[in-house]
Coordinates of C-alpha atoms in Angstrom, one line a residue:
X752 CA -7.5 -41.5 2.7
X753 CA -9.7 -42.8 -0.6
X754 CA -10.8 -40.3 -2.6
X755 CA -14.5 -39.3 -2.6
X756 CA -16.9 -41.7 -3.5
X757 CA -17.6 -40.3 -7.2
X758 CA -14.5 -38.7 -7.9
X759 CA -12.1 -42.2 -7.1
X760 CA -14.5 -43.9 -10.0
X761 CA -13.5 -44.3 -13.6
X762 CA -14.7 -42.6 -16.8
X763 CA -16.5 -45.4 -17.7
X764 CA -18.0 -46.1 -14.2
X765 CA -19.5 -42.1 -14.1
X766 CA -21.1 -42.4 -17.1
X767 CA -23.5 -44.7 -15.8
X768 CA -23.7 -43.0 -12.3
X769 CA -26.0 -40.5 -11.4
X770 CA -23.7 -36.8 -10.2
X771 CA -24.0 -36.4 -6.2
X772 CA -25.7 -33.3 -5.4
X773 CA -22.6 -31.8 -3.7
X774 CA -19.0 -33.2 -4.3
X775 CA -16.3 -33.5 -1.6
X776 CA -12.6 -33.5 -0.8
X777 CA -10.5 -36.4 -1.0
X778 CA -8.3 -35.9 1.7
X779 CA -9.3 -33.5 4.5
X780 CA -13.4 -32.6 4.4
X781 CA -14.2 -28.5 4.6
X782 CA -17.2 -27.0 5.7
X783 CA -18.2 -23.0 6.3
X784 CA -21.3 -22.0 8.0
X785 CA -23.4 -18.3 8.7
X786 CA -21.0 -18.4 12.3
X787 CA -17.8 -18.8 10.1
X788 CA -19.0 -15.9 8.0
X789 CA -19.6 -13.8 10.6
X790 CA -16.0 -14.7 12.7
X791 CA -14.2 -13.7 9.1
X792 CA -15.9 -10.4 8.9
X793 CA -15.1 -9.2 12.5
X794 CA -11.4 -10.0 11.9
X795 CA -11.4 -8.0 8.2
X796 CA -12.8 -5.2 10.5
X797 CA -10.1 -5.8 13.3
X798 CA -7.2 -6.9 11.9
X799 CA -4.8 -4.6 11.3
X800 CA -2.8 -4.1 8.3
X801 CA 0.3 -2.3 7.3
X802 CA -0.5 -2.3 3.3
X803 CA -3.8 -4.1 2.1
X804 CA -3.1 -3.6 -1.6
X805 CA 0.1 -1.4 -3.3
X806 CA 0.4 2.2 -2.7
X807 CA 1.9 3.3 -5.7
X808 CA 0.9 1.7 -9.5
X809 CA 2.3 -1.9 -10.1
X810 CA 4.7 -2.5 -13.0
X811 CA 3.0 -3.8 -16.3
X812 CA 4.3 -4.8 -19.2
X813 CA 1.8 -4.1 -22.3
X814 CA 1.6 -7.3 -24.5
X815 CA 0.4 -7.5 -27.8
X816 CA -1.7 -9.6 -30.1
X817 CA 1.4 -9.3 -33.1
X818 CA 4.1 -10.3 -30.6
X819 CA 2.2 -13.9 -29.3
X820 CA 1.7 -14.6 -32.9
X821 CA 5.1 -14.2 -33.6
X822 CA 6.2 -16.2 -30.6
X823 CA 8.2 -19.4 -30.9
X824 CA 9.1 -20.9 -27.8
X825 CA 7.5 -22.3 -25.2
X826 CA 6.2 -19.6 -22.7
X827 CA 4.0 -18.2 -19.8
X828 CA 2.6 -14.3 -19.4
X829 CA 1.0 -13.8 -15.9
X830 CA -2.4 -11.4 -16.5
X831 CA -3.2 -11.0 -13.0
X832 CA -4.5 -13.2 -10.3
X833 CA -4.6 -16.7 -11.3
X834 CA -4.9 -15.6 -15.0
X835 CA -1.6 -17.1 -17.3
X836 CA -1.6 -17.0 -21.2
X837 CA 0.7 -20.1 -22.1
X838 CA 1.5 -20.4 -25.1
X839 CA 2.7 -24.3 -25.6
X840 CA 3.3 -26.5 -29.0
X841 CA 2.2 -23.0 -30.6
X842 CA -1.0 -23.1 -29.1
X843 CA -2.8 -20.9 -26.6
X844 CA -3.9 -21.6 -23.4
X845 CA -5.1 -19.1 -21.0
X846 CA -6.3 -20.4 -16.9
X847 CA -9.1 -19.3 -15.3
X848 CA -9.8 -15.7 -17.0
X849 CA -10.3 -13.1 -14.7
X850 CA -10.4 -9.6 -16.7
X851 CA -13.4 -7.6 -14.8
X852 CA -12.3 -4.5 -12.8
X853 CA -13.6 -7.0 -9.7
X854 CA -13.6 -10.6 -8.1
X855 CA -17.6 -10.6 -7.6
X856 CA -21.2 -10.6 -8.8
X857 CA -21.1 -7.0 -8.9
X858 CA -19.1 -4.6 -10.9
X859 CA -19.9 -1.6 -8.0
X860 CA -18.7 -4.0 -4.9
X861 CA -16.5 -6.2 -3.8
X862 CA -12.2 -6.5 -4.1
X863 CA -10.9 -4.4 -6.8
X864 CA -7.9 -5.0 -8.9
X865 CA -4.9 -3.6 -8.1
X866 CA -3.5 -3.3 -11.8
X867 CA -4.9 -3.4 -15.3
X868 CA -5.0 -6.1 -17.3
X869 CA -1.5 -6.3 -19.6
X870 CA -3.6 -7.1 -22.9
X871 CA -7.4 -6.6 -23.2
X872 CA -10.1 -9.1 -24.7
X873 CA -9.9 -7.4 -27.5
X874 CA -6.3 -7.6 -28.3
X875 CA -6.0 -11.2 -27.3
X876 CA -5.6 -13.7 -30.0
X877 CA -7.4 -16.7 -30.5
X878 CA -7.6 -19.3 -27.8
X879 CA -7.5 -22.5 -28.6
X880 CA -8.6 -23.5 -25.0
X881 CA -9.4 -22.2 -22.0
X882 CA -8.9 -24.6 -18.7
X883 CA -11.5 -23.5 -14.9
X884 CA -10.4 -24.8 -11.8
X885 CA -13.7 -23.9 -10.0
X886 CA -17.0 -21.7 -9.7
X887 CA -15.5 -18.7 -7.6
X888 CA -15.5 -15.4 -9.0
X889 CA -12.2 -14.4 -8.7
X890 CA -11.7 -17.8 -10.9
X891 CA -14.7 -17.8 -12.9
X892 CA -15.4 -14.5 -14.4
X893 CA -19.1 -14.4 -16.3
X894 CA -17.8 -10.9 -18.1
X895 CA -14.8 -12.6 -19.2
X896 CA -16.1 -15.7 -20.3
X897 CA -19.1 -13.6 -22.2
X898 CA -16.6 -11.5 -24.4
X899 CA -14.1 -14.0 -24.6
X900 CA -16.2 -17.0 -25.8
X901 CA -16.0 -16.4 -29.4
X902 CA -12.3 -16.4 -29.9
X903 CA -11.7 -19.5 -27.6
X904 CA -12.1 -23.4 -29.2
X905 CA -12.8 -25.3 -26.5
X906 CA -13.6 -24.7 -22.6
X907 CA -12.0 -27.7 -20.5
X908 CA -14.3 -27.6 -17.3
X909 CA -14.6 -29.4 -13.8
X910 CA -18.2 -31.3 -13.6
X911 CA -21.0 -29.4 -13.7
X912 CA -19.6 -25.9 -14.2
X913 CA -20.9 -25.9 -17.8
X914 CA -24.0 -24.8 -17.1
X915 CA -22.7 -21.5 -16.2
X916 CA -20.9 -21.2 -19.5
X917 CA -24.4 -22.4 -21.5
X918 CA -26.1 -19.8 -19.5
X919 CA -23.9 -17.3 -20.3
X920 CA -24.0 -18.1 -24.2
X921 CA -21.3 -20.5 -25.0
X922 CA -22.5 -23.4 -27.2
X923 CA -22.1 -26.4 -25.7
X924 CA -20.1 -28.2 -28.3
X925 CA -17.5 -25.6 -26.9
X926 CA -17.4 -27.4 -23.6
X927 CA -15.9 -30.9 -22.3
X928 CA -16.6 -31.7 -18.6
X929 CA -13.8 -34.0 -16.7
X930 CA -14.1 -35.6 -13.2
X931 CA -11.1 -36.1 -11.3
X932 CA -8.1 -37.9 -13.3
X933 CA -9.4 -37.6 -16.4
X934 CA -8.4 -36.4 -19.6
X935 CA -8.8 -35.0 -22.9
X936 CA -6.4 -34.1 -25.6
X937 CA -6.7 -31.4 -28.0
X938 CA -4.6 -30.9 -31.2
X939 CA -1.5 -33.2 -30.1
X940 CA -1.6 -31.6 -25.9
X941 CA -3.2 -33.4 -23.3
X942 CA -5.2 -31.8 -20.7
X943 CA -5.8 -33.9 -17.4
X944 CA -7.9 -32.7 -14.2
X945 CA -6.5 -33.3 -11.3
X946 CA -7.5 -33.1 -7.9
X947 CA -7.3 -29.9 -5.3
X948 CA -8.5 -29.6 -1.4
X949 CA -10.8 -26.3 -2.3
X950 CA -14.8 -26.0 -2.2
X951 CA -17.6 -24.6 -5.0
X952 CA -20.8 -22.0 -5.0
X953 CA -21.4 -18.7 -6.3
X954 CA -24.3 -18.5 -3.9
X955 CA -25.1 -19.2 -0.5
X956 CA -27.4 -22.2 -2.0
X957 CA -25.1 -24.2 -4.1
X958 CA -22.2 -24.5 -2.0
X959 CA -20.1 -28.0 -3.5
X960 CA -22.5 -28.5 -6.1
X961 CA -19.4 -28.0 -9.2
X962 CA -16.6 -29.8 -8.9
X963 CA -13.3 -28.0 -8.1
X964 CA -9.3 -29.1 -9.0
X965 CA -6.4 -28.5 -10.7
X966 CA -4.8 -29.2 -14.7
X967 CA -1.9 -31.1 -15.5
X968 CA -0.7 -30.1 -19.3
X969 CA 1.0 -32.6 -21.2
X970 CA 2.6 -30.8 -24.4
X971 CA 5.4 -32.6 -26.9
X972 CA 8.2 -31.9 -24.8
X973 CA 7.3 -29.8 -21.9
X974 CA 4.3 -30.2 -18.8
X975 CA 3.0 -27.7 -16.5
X976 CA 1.1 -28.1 -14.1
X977 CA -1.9 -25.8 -12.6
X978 CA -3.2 -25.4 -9.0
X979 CA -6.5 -23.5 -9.0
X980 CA -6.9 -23.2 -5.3
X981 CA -5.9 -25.5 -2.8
X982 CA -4.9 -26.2 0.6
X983 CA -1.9 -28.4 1.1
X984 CA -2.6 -31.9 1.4
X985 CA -1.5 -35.4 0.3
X986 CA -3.0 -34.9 -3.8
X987 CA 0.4 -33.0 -4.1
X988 CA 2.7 -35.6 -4.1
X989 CA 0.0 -38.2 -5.9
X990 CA 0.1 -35.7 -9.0
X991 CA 3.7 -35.5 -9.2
X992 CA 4.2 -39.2 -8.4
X993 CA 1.6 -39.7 -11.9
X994 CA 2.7 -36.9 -14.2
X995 CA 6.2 -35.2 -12.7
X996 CA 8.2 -34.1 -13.2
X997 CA 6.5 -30.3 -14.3
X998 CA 8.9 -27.8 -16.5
X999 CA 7.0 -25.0 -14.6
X1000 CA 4.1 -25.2 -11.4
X1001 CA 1.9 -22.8 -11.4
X1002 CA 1.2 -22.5 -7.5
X1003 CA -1.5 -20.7 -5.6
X1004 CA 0.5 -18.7 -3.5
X1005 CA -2.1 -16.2 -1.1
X1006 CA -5.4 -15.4 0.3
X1007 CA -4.1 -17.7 2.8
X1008 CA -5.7 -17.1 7.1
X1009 CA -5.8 -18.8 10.2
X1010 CA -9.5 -19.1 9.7
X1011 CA -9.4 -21.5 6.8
X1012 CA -5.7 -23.4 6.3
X1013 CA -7.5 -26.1 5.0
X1014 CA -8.5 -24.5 1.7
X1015 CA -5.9 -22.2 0.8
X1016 CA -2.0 -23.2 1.2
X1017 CA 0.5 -20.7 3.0
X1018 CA 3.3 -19.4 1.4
X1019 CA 5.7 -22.0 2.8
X1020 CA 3.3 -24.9 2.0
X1021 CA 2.9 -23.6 -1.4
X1022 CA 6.4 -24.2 -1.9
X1023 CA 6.3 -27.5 -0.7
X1024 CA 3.4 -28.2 -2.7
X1025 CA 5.8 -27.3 -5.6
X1026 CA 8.2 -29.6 -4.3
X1027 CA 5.8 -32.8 -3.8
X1028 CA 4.9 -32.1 -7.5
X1029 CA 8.7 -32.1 -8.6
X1030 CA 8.2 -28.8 -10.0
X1031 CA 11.9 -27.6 -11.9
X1032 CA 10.2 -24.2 -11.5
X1033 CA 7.9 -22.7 -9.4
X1034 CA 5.5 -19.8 -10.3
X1035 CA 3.2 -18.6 -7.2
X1036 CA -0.2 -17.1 -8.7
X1037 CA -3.2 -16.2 -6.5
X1038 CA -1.4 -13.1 -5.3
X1039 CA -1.1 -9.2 -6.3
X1040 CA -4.4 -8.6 -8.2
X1041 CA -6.8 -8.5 -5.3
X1042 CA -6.9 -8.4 -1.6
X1043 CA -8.8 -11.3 -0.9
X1044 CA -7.6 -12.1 2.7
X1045 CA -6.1 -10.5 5.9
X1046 CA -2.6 -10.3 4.9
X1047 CA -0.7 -7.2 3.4
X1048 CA -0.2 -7.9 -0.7
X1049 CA 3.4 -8.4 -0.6
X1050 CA 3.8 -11.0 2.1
X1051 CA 2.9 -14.0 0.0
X1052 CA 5.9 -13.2 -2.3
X1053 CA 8.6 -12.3 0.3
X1054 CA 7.7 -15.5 2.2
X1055 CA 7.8 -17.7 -0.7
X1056 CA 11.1 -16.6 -1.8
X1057 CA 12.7 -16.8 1.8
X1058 CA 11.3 -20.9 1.8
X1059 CA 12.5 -21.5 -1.7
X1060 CA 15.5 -20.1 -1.0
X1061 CA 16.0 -21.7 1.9
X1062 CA 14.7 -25.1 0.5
X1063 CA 16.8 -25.0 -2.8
X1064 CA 13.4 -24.4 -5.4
X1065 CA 14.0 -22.2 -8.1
X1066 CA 10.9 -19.6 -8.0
X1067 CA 10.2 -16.7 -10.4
X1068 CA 7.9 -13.8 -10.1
X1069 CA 7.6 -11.8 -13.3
X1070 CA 6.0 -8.5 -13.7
X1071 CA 2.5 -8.9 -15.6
X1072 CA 2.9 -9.5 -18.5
X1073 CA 6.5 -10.6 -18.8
X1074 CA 7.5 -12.8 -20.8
X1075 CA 8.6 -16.0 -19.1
X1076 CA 10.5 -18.8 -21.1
X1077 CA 8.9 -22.2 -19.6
X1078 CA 11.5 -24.1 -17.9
X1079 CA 13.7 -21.1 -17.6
X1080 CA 14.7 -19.2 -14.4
X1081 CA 14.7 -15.3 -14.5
X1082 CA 16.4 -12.9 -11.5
X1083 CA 13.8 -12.0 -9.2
X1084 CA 14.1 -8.0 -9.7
X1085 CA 11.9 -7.1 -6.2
X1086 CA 9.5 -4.8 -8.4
X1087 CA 6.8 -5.8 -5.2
X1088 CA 9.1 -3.2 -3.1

């Protein structure tokens, strides 16, 4: 299928277009009502559960400011969540900064991390840009961006999320919007926006009304490759058809149900999602920080391996904060058991 009506145009052509008031998915369309919302709280309160979320303290390793400074090569350190510090060409890039205690627009409510953070705010260096795949508050953290905003260069952001940032105090001259294929580069790495089959809001009354997706990194010698949120579909393969083959993938890899495959992957399509991408390695994110759906915390990982095993993908699953090489494959250790 075509991609949505605004998002197949060209740079050029949405500059003199007027933004749609809601945006839509290229491939497969989602849409959630009060009846949906009501079906997913009656299985959170039925479904049974052998471990929601770890019962004894996660493994993580402290990083520091002096030792990412000092740092030559080419590498990845997974923060929690969908949170990665890269550090590529020697500069910084962190994805979708979630450092608050919890995924939502309260601080006293809502799913609570599992683990700190490996390396606070404070410690972190200086950013020299920060990439958002969409709105959601396990994705989009307002404390984060506040405290964060004045060590960061520039904020790479789907359409319309901006105003959030702006609200929140960043200057816009901090802030570059992209649509759906396009891209900007910043000192020497390119940074394009890529489509993903998710959905937008941070209310019940803006539901679709940001554009969601996923980053494609082009550095000197090396290209990873982002997923936000997703469910599977055909945008995969385009991606890695246009800009494979990726050194690493970062792949959403949990908060998968029944009650909504189109908008988050399963483990097994995650890996295949890796696969249409030609991803050398896979890394599957979106797991072990939060317990966001109605699986227990390690199935996402145990399932992954057992496909990419099976399937011939090398996968890797540090500890947070471990250092990962990018492009390199490291023993999976099993510290989830």
């Amino acid at each position: 299928m075509a991609l949505s009506q605004f998002s197949s145009m060209t740079a050029s052509e949405t500059e003199s277009q007027p933004l749609p008031k809601t945006f839509k998915n290229s491939d497969i369309e989602y849409d959630s009502g009060i009846r949906d919302l009501v079906d997913i709280t009656k299985m959170y309160l039925t479904t049974p559960r052998a471990e929601p979320k770890p019962t004894t303290a996660l493994p993580v390793v402290p990083m520091t400011k002096v030792a990412l400074l000092e740092e030559q090569e080419n590498v990845a350190y997974r923060l929690g969540h969908s949170s990665v510090l890269l550090k590529i060409d020697k500069q910084f890039v962190l994805t979708d900064p979630v450092f608050s205690d919890r995924a939502s627009p309260v601080q006293w409510a809502g799913p609570k991390r599992f683990h700190q953070t490996p390396i606070s705010i404070d410690e972190l260096p200086n950013i020299d840009v920060v990439v958002i795949s969409h709105d959601h508050y396990d994705h989009l953290d307002k404390n984060a961006v506040k405290e964060i905003a004045s060590k960061v260069s520039l904020f790479l952001v789907p359409l319309r999320v901006s105003k959030h940032l702006i609200k929140w105090g960043v200057p816009s001259e901090k802030i570059i919007e992209l649509n759906w294929w396009e891209s900007h580069t910043f000192n020497g790495i390119e940074y394009v926006f890529t489509p993903s089959q998710h959905f937008s809001g941070r209310t019940a009354f803006d539901k679709n009304q940001t554009l969601w997706g996923s980053w494609v990194i082009v550095g000197q010698t090396q290209r990873v490759f982002f997923s936000g949120d997703s469910g599977y579909f055909p945008g995969f393969k385009r991606i890695g058809d246009r800009y494979g083959p990726f050194d690493l993938a970062l792949v959403e890899t949990g908060a998968y149900s029944e009650a909504w495959t189109e908008i988050h992957m399963y483990p097994e399509q995650s890996v295949q999602a890796h696969i249409d991408l030609r991803g050398k390695v896979m890394f599957p994110i979106h797991n072990s920080t939060f317990d966001l759906s109605l699986h227990d915390w390690q199935e996402p990982i145990r399932r992954a391996i057992a496909f990419a095993e099976k399937n011939g993908v090398e996968l890797v699953m540090p500890q947070m904060g471990q250092r990962l090489v990018v492009g390199d494959v490291m023993p999976l250790e099993s510290w989830w058991d």
